[in-house]
Amino acid sequence: IPSVSSIVPESCLLIVVGLLVGGLIKGVGEKPPILKSDIFFLFLLPPIILDAGYFLPLRPFTENLGTILIFAVVGTLWNAFFLGGLMYAVCQLGGPGLNHIGLLANLLFGSIISAVDPVAVLAVFEEIHINELLHILVFGESLLNDAVTVVLYHLFEEFASFEQVTILDIILGFLSFFVVSLGGVLVGVIYGVIAAFTSRFTSHIRVIEPLFVFLYSYMAYLSAELFHLSGIMALIAAGVVMRPYVEANISHKSHTTIKYFLKMWSSVSETLIFIFLGVSTVAGHHYWNWTFVISTLFFCLIARVLGVLVLTWFINKFRIVKLTPKDQFIIAYGGLRGAIAFSLGYLLDYKHFGMRDMFLTAIITVIFFTVFVQGMTIRPLVDLLAVKKKQETKRSINEEIHTQFLDHLLTGIEDICGHYGHHHWKDKLNRFNKKYVKKCLIAGERSKEPQLIAFYHKMEMKQAIELVESGGIGKIPSAVSTVSIQNINPQTLPLERVLPALSKDKEEEIRKILRTNLQKTRQRLRSYNRHTLVADPYEEAWNQMLLRRQKARQLEQKMNNYLTVPAHKVDSPTMSRARIGSDPLAYEPKEDSENLPIITIDPASPQSPESVDLMSEEPKGCGGLPPSPEEDEEGLVMRVKEPSSPGTDDVFTPGNGDSPSNQRMLRCLSDPGPRPEPEEGEPFIPKGQ
Amino acid sequence: QGSAPATSLLSLAVTSEQIEHLHRRFKQLSQDQLTIRKENFDSIPDLEFNPIRGKIVHAFFDKRNLRQESDGLAEEINFEDFLTIMSYFRPIEMNMDEEQLDRFRKEKLKFLFHMYDSDHDGKITLQEYRNVVEELLSGNPHLEKESARSIADGAMMEAASICVGQMGPDQVYEGITFEDFLKV
């Protein structure tokens, strides 16, 4: 039996709940609250939009920007005018109840109801997991059409109070569109840059980093709305602009905080919006006019379908990947209306628009129809039409390499044939970004980190965290294979000893554990401060210690005769950055890393009873490992930056007075106590096979 | 991976107008000679910033791309060859059928493959892949070789795991062949 939630999208259920609640309140005799427009626009809408904008997948968005813009601008305009015009005709023909509704009122009505609503689209599309292209098209359209809606709405509202509408007014209205949209974007960009710049200096007060993101974005929204510019576009622009820089600057924990807060707020907002819609339906005054409502509904659908068809035909001339009829159907079908339309309708002034109630009724009907009928049926339709779904694969390092390669290749080709196309400008923007902007907005030496490396680190960190969270060795995300470095790179290295292969997942585990430990160390140092959260680090350290012990034991159990990870895998830029960027006392003297398998983990907290096995294990060339000339295939070197820099993390360092070499507490990841056999001096160095 | 070239390659239709434009460009590059050599490509200023310019230029002279039967590098190319290379970047036309589309796509991927496979042995070995990554990252002066290598190794392993799946510790994965490349 399929559960209710698999048939009915969440938004529908929420509206039903709202209806019930509203009915209940009315039944009790109280007056149920209505979704007031200012609450909606000021408090409920921004979190959702910020969430969408901050996590907007930028690449597909910019690749399809032209299409999205055409749909958003031209499509909405078409919808508004077509609907408005037709409704005017209906009103004229509709009998006494409708005759008095003028053209302007109808156009206004058309503009309110023609906009595709981002909240509704998000709510429904999230659940159907449609492929990325369609998702970004419909969603992008719903975001960008806000500018059009704002302009049209204000325009018609103004005009309705004029006696005469001249051509000049119309032209000014047209121009105001550009002002509204570009102004909104500009405001957003400015605030985004300020936020990025601020985040550059927050390395000592990590705790309030998320606050800046939220505050600046909200201010962008408010500022834009203040000047009747498009607040949604400002919010999106701010989120998009600040994101790459802020993410490079803030700590990992802040990043998590931002992500979860945004998701939380947007979830709450969305829920509230839909519930309020239900309640308002029950609470509001309604004026039901069959003709008006039914014809509105009908023409809405027709307008949408026609609009999509015509525009797609036009757009396909310029697209490389054409939109198939299936795609077009989904785009048309996904044009859901939602709470924005309702709130805009609610804002209408009774004085000028006596038929406001009728409008509201019609709007609510359309919203209900789109959300319920279209929302519920879109999922089976997607399955029926076998529309491509979103691929769940994570972005692999291969993909990243190829994508970058292709970008450069195409830019190069463009340069060669002297054709200043899309890639050329993108490349110029990137270079400008790298040269000037990043230096300003990103703190420290991270500004020079190339994208590929950053991506690689991110990926590794994610994997490491996943591993720790999954609590052990069991689930490795991708590796079902037992390919190892041995498989790939054996014969070409002449003096190479035949090294036994390390199965990929074991190697992944090692890497991940190391990453976790390393990253955690770094993060701990950056994130905490004497001023904040003093009590926690003890507990944290304790937990981490236990976790590490547990991991190590588990790992060690499964580890037998497996070779190390090649040194460079471990000795990654993370550590070299750690080395370069920070306290020079912090690391061991530069030994020939290739020959000495040294395991150095960050020192145990003094409180830990299990800790402090100050064994200097430096098996110089322990039995199983002849020094190999090829540096990559050599012993495991895990170096950790020693947190001896003063002022941070006094909690952990056993004493600042120690020299680095003393501080280097070498501890097996396994139980304390060296292994008896010299060859297995460290758990990671196996006997030769 | 297949969709990436299809979606992002230049819209260079090989119309007569474009041929004219390319011809003018060719003349500009070759300084009114009949053929271009590698050195002529140095005169393009923007190309300098490109980290993989070596490979791009190389691709123009690669005989495999020029659809000649032989292997190796040509010394110089004439306009016809220039056009041949450029034709790899044609957009997909609406009236192509399935088979043509597939062939077209394969050609483009093959072009890309040749760029990776610098020693023309039909496989992308680890060393070649490392080269690619190093070149990609060559725009950043203070990068260590090791990071490039680790990235390349990781990517290679991923590719191997996708293509071959389970492998015993003794098997050797020579390199990515073209078929595997298609899969990735």
PDB file of C-alpha atoms in Angstrom, chain B residues 6-93:
ATOM      1  CA  ALA B   6      28.047  17.633 -26.627  1.00  0.00           C
ATOM      2  CA  THR B   7      26.706  20.427 -24.560  1.00  0.00           C
ATOM      3  CA  SER B   8      29.677  22.614 -24.261  1.00  0.00           C
ATOM      4  CA  LEU B   9      31.474  22.597 -27.555  1.00  0.00           C
ATOM      5  CA  LEU B  10      31.561  25.706 -29.605  1.00  0.00           C
ATOM      6  CA  SER B  11      28.856  26.539 -32.000  1.00  0.00           C
ATOM      7  CA  LEU B  12      31.011  26.632 -35.060  1.00  0.00           C
ATOM      8  CA  ALA B  13      28.841  25.751 -37.924  1.00  0.00           C
ATOM      9  CA  VAL B  14      30.819  24.939 -40.978  1.00  0.00           C
ATOM     10  CA  THR B  15      28.946  27.268 -43.177  1.00  0.00           C
ATOM     11  CA  SER B  16      30.641  29.105 -45.966  1.00  0.00           C
ATOM     12  CA  GLU B  17      30.617  32.204 -43.874  1.00  0.00           C
ATOM     13  CA  GLN B  18      32.486  30.455 -41.135  1.00  0.00           C
ATOM     14  CA  ILE B  19      34.932  28.996 -43.592  1.00  0.00           C
ATOM     15  CA  GLU B  20      35.650  32.494 -44.786  1.00  0.00           C
ATOM     16  CA  HIS B  21      36.210  33.685 -41.271  1.00  0.00           C
ATOM     17  CA  LEU B  22      38.465  30.767 -40.476  1.00  0.00           C
ATOM     18  CA  HIS B  23      40.364  31.323 -43.655  1.00  0.00           C
ATOM     19  CA  ARG B  24      41.024  34.882 -42.718  1.00  0.00           C
ATOM     20  CA  ARG B  25      42.135  33.764 -39.318  1.00  0.00           C
ATOM     21  CA  PHE B  26      44.371  31.166 -40.840  1.00  0.00           C
ATOM     22  CA  LYS B  27      46.015  33.708 -43.042  1.00  0.00           C
ATOM     23  CA  GLN B  28      46.499  35.939 -40.060  1.00  0.00           C
ATOM     24  CA  LEU B  29      48.124  33.197 -38.061  1.00  0.00           C
ATOM     25  CA  SER B  30      50.311  31.938 -40.844  1.00  0.00           C
ATOM     26  CA  GLN B  31      51.311  35.408 -41.930  1.00  0.00           C
ATOM     27  CA  ASP B  32      50.029  34.771 -45.378  1.00  0.00           C
ATOM     28  CA  GLN B  33      51.847  31.567 -45.842  1.00  0.00           C
ATOM     29  CA  LEU B  34      50.243  28.378 -46.933  1.00  0.00           C
ATOM     30  CA  THR B  35      50.940  26.403 -43.822  1.00  0.00           C
ATOM     31  CA  ILE B  36      51.138  26.951 -40.129  1.00  0.00           C
ATOM     32  CA  ARG B  37      53.786  25.693 -37.854  1.00  0.00           C
ATOM     33  CA  LYS B  38      53.726  25.432 -34.114  1.00  0.00           C
ATOM     34  CA  GLU B  39      55.508  28.712 -33.674  1.00  0.00           C
ATOM     35  CA  ASN B  40      52.707  30.576 -35.351  1.00  0.00           C
ATOM     36  CA  PHE B  41      50.451  29.777 -32.467  1.00  0.00           C
ATOM     37  CA  ASP B  42      52.606  31.796 -30.177  1.00  0.00           C
ATOM     38  CA  SER B  43      51.299  34.936 -31.723  1.00  0.00           C
ATOM     39  CA  ILE B  44      47.948  34.526 -30.040  1.00  0.00           C
ATOM     40  CA  PRO B  45      48.136  36.583 -26.870  1.00  0.00           C
ATOM     41  CA  ASP B  46      45.252  35.107 -24.962  1.00  0.00           C
ATOM     42  CA  LEU B  47      46.525  31.643 -25.451  1.00  0.00           C
ATOM     43  CA  GLU B  48      49.389  32.336 -23.144  1.00  0.00           C
ATOM     44  CA  PHE B  49      47.170  32.275 -20.127  1.00  0.00           C
ATOM     45  CA  ASN B  50      45.857  28.924 -20.982  1.00  0.00           C
ATOM     46  CA  PRO B  51      47.460  26.234 -18.877  1.00  0.00           C
ATOM     47  CA  ILE B  52      47.000  23.523 -21.430  1.00  0.00           C
ATOM     48  CA  ARG B  53      48.075  25.475 -24.442  1.00  0.00           C
ATOM     49  CA  GLY B  54      50.834  23.015 -25.127  1.00  0.00           C
ATOM     50  CA  LYS B  55      48.363  20.244 -25.525  1.00  0.00           C
ATOM     51  CA  ILE B  56      45.993  22.310 -27.599  1.00  0.00           C
ATOM     52  CA  VAL B  57      48.631  23.325 -30.055  1.00  0.00           C
ATOM     53  CA  HIS B  58      49.893  19.808 -30.143  1.00  0.00           C
ATOM     54  CA  ALA B  59      46.443  18.575 -30.985  1.00  0.00           C
ATOM     55  CA  PHE B  60      46.450  20.593 -34.139  1.00  0.00           C
ATOM     56  CA  PHE B  61      49.473  18.796 -35.396  1.00  0.00           C
ATOM     57  CA  ASP B  62      48.550  15.376 -34.237  1.00  0.00           C
ATOM     58  CA  LYS B  63      48.190  13.182 -37.234  1.00  0.00           C
ATOM     59  CA  ARG B  64      45.545  11.069 -35.661  1.00  0.00           C
ATOM     60  CA  ASN B  65      43.305  14.070 -35.519  1.00  0.00           C
ATOM     61  CA  LEU B  66      44.054  14.994 -39.036  1.00  0.00           C
ATOM     62  CA  ARG B  67      42.534  11.719 -40.070  1.00  0.00           C
ATOM     63  CA  GLN B  68      45.595  10.534 -41.702  1.00  0.00           C
ATOM     64  CA  GLU B  69      46.475   6.962 -41.433  1.00  0.00           C
ATOM     65  CA  SER B  70      49.895   7.526 -40.071  1.00  0.00           C
ATOM     66  CA  ASP B  71      50.906   8.358 -36.621  1.00  0.00           C
ATOM     67  CA  GLY B  72      53.021  11.006 -35.086  1.00  0.00           C
ATOM     68  CA  LEU B  73      53.232  14.693 -35.530  1.00  0.00           C
ATOM     69  CA  ALA B  74      52.932  16.722 -38.621  1.00  0.00           C
ATOM     70  CA  GLU B  75      55.375  19.483 -39.095  1.00  0.00           C
ATOM     71  CA  GLU B  76      52.978  21.921 -40.509  1.00  0.00           C
ATOM     72  CA  ILE B  77      49.359  21.996 -41.441  1.00  0.00           C
ATOM     73  CA  ASN B  78      47.557  23.650 -44.242  1.00  0.00           C
ATOM     74  CA  PHE B  79      44.170  25.206 -44.275  1.00  0.00           C
ATOM     75  CA  GLU B  80      42.374  21.999 -44.996  1.00  0.00           C
ATOM     76  CA  ASP B  81      43.856  20.382 -41.943  1.00  0.00           C
ATOM     77  CA  PHE B  82      43.015  23.444 -39.918  1.00  0.00           C
ATOM     78  CA  LEU B  83      39.419  23.085 -40.982  1.00  0.00           C
ATOM     79  CA  THR B  84      39.431  19.412 -40.170  1.00  0.00           C
ATOM     80  CA  ILE B  85      40.437  20.109 -36.627  1.00  0.00           C
ATOM     81  CA  MET B  86      37.909  22.864 -36.294  1.00  0.00           C
ATOM     82  CA  SER B  87      35.204  20.606 -37.586  1.00  0.00           C
ATOM     83  CA  TYR B  88      35.449  18.595 -34.421  1.00  0.00           C
ATOM     84  CA  PHE B  89      33.807  21.454 -32.702  1.00  0.00           C
ATOM     85  CA  ARG B  90      30.734  21.622 -34.850  1.00  0.00           C
ATOM     86  CA  PRO B  91      27.468  21.762 -33.023  1.00  0.00           C
ATOM     87  CA  ILE B  92      25.013  18.977 -33.371  1.00  0.00           C
ATOM     88  CA  GLU B  93      22.553  19.633 -36.093  1.00  0.00           C
TER      89      GLU B  93
END
